[in-house]
Tab-separated table of C-alpha atoms in Angstrom:
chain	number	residue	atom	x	y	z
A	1	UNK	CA	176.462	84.296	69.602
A	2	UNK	CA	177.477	81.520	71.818
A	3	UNK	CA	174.915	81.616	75.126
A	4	UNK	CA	177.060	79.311	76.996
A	5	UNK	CA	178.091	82.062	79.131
A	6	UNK	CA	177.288	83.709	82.485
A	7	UNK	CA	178.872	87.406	83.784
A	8	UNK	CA	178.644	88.205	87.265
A	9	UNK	CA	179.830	90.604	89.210
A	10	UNK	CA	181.834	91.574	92.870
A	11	UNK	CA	180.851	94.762	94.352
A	12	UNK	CA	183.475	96.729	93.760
A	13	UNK	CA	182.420	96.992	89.685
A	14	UNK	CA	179.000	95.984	89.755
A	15	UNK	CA	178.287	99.750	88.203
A	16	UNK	CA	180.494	98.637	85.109
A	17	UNK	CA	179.155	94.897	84.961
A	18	UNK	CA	175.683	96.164	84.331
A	19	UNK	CA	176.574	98.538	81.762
A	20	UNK	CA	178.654	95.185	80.070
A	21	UNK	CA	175.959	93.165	80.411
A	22	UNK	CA	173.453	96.028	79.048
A	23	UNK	CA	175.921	95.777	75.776
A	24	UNK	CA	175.418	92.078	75.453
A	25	UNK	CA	172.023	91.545	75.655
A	26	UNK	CA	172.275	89.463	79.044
A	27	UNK	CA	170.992	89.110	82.456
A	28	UNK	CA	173.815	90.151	84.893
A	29	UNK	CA	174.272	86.932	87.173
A	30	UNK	CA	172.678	86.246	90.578
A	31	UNK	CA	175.415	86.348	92.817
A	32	UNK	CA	175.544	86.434	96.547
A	33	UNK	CA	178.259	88.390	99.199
A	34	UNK	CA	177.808	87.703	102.890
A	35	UNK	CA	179.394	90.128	105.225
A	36	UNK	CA	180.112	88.241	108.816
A	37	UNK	CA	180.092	90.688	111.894
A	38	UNK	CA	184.196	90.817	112.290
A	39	UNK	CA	184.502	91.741	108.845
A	40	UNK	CA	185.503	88.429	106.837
A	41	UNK	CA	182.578	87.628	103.878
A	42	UNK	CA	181.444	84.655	101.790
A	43	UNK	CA	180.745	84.364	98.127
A	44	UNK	CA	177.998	82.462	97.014
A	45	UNK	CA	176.630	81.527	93.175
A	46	UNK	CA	172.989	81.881	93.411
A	47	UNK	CA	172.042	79.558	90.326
A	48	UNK	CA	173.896	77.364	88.540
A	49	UNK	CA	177.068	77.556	86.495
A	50	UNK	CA	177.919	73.712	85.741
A	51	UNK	CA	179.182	73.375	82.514
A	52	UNK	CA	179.050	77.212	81.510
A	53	UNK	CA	181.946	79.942	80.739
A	54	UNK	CA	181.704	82.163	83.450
A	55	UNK	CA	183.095	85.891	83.487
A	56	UNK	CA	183.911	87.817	86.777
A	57	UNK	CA	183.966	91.300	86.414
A	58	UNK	CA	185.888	92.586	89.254
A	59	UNK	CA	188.892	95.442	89.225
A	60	UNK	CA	191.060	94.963	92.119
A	61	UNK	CA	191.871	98.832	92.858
A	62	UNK	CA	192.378	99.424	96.992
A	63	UNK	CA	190.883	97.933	99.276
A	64	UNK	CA	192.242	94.552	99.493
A	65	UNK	CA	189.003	93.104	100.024
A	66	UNK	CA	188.369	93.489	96.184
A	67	UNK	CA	191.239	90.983	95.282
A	68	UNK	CA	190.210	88.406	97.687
A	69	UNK	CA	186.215	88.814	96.744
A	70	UNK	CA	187.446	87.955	93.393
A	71	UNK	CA	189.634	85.206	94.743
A	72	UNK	CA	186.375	83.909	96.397
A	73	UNK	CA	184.192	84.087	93.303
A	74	UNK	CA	186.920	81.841	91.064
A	75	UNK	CA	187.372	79.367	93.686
A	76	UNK	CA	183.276	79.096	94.171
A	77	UNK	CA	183.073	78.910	90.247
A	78	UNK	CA	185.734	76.367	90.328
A	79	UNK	CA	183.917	74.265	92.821
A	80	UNK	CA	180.891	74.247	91.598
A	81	UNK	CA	181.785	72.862	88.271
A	82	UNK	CA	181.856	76.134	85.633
A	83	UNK	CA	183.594	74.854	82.348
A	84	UNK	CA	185.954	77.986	81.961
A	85	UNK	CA	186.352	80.931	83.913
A	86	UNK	CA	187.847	84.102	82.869
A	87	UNK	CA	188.474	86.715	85.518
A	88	UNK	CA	187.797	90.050	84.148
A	89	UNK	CA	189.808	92.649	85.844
A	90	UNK	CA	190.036	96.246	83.518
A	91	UNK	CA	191.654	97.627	86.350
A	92	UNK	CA	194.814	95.259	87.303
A	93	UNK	CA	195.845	95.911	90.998
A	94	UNK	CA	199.490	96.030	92.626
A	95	UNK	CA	200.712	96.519	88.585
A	96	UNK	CA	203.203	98.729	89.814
A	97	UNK	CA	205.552	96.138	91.593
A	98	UNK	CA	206.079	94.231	88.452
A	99	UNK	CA	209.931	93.904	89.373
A	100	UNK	CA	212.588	94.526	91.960
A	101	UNK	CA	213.692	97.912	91.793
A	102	UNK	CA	215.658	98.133	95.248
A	103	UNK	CA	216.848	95.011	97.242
A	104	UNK	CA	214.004	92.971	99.339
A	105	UNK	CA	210.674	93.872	97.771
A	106	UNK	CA	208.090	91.994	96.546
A	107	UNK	CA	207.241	91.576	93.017
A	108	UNK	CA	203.262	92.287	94.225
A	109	UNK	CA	202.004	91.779	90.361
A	110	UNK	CA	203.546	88.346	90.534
A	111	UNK	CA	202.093	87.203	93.112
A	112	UNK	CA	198.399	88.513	92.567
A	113	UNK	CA	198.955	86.595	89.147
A	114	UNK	CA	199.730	83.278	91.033
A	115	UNK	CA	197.084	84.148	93.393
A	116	UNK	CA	194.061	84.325	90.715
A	117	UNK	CA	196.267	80.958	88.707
A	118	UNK	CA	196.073	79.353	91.764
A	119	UNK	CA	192.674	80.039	92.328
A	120	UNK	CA	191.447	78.646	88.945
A	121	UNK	CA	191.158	81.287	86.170
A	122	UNK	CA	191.931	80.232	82.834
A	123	UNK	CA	191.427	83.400	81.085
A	124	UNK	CA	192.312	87.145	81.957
A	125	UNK	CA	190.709	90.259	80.625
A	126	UNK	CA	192.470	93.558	81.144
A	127	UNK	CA	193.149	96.694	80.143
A	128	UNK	CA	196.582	99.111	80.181
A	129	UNK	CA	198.620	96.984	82.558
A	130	UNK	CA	200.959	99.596	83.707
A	131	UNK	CA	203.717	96.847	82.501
A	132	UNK	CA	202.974	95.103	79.351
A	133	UNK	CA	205.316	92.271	81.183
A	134	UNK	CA	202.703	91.136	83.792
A	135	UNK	CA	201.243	89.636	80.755
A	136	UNK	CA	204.094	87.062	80.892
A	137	UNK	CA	203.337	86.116	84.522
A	138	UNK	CA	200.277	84.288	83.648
A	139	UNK	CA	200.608	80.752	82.211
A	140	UNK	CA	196.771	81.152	80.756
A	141	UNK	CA	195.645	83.317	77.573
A	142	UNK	CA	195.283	87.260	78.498
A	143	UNK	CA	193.498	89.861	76.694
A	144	UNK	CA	195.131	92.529	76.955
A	145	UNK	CA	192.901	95.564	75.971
A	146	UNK	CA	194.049	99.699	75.375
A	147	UNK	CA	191.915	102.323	76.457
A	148	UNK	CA	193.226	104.246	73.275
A	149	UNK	CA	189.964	102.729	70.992
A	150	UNK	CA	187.959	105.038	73.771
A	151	UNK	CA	190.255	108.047	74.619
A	152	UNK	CA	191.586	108.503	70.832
A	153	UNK	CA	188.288	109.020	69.391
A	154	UNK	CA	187.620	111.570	72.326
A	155	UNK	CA	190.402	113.305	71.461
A	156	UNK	CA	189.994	113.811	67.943
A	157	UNK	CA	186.303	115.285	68.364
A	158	UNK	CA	187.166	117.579	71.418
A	159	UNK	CA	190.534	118.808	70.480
A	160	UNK	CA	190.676	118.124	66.981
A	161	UNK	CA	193.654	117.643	65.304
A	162	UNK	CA	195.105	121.108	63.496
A	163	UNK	CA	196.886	122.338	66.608
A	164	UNK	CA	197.361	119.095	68.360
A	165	UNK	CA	200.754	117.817	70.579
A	166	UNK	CA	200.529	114.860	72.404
A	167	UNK	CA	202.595	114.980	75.408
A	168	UNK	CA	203.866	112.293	78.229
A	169	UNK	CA	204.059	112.848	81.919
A	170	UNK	CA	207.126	111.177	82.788
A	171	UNK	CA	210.023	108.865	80.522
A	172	UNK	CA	208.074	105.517	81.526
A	173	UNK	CA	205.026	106.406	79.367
A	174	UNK	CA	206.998	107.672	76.618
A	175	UNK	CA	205.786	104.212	74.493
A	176	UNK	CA	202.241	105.558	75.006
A	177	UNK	CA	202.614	108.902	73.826
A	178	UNK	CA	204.702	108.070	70.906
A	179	UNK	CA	202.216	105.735	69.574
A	180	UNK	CA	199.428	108.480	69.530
A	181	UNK	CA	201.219	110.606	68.790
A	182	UNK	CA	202.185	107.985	65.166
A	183	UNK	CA	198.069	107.349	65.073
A	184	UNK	CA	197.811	111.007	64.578
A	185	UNK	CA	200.681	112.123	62.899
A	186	UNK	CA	200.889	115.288	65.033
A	187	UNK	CA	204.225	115.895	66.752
A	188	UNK	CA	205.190	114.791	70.679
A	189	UNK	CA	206.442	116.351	73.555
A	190	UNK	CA	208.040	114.739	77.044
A	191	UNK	CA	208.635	115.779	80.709
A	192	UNK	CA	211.145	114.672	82.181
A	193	UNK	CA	210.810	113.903	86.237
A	194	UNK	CA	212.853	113.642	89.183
A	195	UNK	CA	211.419	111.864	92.567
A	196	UNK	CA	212.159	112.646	95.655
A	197	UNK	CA	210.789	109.768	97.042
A	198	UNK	CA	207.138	107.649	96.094
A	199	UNK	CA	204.241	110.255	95.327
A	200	UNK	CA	206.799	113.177	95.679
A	201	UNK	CA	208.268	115.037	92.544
A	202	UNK	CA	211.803	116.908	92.923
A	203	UNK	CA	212.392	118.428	89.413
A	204	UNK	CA	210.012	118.100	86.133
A	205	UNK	CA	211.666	119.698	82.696
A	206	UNK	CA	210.204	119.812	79.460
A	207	UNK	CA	211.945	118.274	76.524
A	208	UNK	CA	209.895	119.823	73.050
A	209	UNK	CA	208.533	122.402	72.274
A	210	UNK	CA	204.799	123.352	73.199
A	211	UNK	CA	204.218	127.360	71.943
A	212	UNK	CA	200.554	127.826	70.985
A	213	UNK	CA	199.455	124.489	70.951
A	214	UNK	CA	196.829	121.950	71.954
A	215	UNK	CA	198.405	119.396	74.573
A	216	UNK	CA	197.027	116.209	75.367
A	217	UNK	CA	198.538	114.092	78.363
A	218	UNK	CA	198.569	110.507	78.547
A	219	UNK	CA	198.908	108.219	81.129
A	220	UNK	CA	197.741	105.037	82.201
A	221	UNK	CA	196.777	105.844	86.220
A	222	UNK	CA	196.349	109.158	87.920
A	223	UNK	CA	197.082	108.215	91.627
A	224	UNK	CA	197.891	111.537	93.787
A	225	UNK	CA	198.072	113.556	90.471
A	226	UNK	CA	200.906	115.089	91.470
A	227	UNK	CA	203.027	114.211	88.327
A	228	UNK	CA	200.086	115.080	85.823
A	229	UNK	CA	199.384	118.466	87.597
A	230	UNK	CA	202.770	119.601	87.311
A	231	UNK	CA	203.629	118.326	84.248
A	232	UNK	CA	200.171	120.299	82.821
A	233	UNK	CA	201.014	124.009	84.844
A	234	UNK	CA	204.858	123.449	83.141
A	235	UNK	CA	203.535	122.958	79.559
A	236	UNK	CA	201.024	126.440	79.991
A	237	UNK	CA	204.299	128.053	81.190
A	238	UNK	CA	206.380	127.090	78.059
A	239	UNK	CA	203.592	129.036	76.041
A	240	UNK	CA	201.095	126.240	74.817
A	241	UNK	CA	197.365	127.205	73.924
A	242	UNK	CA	195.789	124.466	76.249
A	243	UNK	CA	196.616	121.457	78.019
A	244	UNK	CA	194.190	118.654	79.226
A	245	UNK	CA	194.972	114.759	80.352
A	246	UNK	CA	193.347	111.547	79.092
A	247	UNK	CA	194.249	108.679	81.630
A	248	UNK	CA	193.072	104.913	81.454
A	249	UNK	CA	192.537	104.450	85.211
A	250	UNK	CA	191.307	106.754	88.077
A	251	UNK	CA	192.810	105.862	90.854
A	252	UNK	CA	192.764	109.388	92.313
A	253	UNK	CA	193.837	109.336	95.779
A	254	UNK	CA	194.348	111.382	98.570
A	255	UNK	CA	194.930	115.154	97.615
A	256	UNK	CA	194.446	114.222	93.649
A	257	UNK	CA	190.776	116.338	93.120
A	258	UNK	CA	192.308	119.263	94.824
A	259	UNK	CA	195.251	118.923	92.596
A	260	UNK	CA	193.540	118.914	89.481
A	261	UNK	CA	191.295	121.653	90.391
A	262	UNK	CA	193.898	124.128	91.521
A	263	UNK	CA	195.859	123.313	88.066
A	264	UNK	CA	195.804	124.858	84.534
A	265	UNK	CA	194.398	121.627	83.439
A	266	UNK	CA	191.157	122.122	80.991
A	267	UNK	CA	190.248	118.944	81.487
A	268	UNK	CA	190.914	115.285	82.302
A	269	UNK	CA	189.386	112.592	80.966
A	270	UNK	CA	189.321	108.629	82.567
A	271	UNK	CA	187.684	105.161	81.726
A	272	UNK	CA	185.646	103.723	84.327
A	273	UNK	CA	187.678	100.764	84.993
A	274	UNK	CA	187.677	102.724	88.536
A	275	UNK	CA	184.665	104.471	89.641
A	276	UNK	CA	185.583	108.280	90.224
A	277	UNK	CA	184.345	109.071	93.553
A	278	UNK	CA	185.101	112.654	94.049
A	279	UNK	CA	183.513	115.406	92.839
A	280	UNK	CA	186.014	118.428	90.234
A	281	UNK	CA	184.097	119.692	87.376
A	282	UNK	CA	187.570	119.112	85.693
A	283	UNK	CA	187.223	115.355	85.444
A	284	UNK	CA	185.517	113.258	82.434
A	285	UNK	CA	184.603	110.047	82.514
A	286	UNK	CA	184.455	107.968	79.263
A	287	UNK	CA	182.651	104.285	79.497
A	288	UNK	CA	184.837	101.180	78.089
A	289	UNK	CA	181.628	98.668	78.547
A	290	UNK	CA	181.108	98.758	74.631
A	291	UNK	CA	185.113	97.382	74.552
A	292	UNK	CA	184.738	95.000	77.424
A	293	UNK	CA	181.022	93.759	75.434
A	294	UNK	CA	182.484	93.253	72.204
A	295	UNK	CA	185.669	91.196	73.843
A	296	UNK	CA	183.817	88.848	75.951
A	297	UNK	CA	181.078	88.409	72.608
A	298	UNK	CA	184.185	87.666	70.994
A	299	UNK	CA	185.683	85.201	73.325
A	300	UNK	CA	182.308	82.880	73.015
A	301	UNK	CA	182.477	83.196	69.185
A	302	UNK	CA	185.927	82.608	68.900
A	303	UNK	CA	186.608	85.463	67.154
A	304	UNK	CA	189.876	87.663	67.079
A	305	UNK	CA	190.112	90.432	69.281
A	306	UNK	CA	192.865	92.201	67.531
A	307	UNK	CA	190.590	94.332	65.167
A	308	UNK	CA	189.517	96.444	68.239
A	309	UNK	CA	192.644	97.627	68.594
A	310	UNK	CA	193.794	101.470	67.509
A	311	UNK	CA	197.181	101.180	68.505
């Protein structure tokens, strides 16, 4: 393998950064944050990058102070002469404005995109954008990565496949559960969901049919819970066997671990693009360092990525 290359690290997903660098045989770089007393910090590289392909691990999940860390780190690497920088993010904030949906909003994905162009990346590495579109908003190569290699082999050793139904949330991540529910060739069911307003859920209805079986939910984030909760308690009351959740991101906010605790959920299972900072027995946490490795090894070799994908 290429050793041209140096990974470092913000706070926010140092934990996943060390398990990355663990996978590749590496060092994790020496990188300094300065916290000032009103709150503002400073990035600094503490040994040098000139010439080298630097990686930034750093998800940009809430607070805001993780995107503009991350900002700081490209535009230090930038300055102080790295030969390519590729910012990688497996957890891809302010996806969920990827368009206008009502007059006068902003389009937040675009704009983070410009931000981190702007800034100097000239590589992303992601994983489950929550709109495969934000891929387009970049003007440099992205890798976009599926947490399916991870979650689908969990699914076929803890569930197994005999009495299996894969089942989506919501309409929006129909795509998703139709493709594993193709990889499997086991049959698919979908609830449908009326909001009252963000984070609130009017009506759900379930379209398929779920007597005696094994569901499996998939998403790509978990935020309040609300939707996955209710979709889970609706599929036990149309007769099914069991019902757990496999989501790519843990965002898990607010009332979410109560949520998923007080629901007929067996189980649900994340990556940890986002650390999981509460505390149900109910939630599973699968690593997706091994993926991230074997991408950024491929990267230096210049190598195809596309093998590592599932679906």
């Amino acid at each position: 393998m290429n050793n041209n290359f140096l990974v470092f690290s913000g706070r926010a997903s140092r934990y996943l950064a060390e398990k990355i660098c663990a996978n590749l045989g590496c060092p994790l770089g020496n990188l300094l944050i300065q916290t000032f007393a009103d709150g503002e910090f400073g990035v600094s590289f503490e040994e040098s990058i000139r010439g080298k392909y630097v990686f930034l691990v750093q998800s940009t999940f809430p607070s805001s102070d993780n995107l503009m860390e991350l900002l700081l780190m490209i535009d230090a690497a930038k300055r102080a002469s790295a030969a390519q920088i590729a910012a990688v993010i497996p957890y891809f904030g302010w996806a969920r404005q990827d368009r206008k949906d009502k007059p006068r909003v902003a389009i937040g994905a675009k704009l983070v995109a410009d931000l981190l162009s702007t800034a100097g990346i000239n590589r992303l590495i992601t994983m489950d954008l929550h709109a495969d579109q934000i891929q387009g908003f970049f003007d440099c190569p992205v890798d976009h990565l599926y947490a399916s290699s991870v979650l689908m082999p969990y699914i076929a050793n803890e569930v197994g496949l005999d009495n299996l139904v894969i089942a989506s949330p919501d309409a929006g991540g129909s795509k998703r559960a139709f493709a594993y529910s193709k990889y499997f060739n086991v049959p698919m069911v979908m609830c449908d969901k009326h909001r009252d307003k963000p984070n609130s859920i009017g009506e759900m209805f379930l379209i398929g049919d779920v007597a005696g079986k094994d569901v499996v939910l998939v998403d790509d984030m978990v935020d309040t819970a609300g939707t996955i909760t209710k979709a889970a308690d609706l599929i036990m009351h149309m007769g099914a066997r069991s019902v757990r959740a496999c989501a790519s991101h843990c965002v898990m906010s607010g009332p979410a671990s109560e949520r998923v605790d007080n629901s007929m959920l067996k189980e649900i299972v994340f990556t940890d693009s986002i650390p999981y900072r509460g505390s149900s027995p109910k939630v599973k946490t699968i690593t997706i360092s091994n993926l991230f490795a074997e991408t950024i090894r491929r990267v230096m070799n210049n190598e195809p990525i596309s093998s590592q994908f599932l679906i």
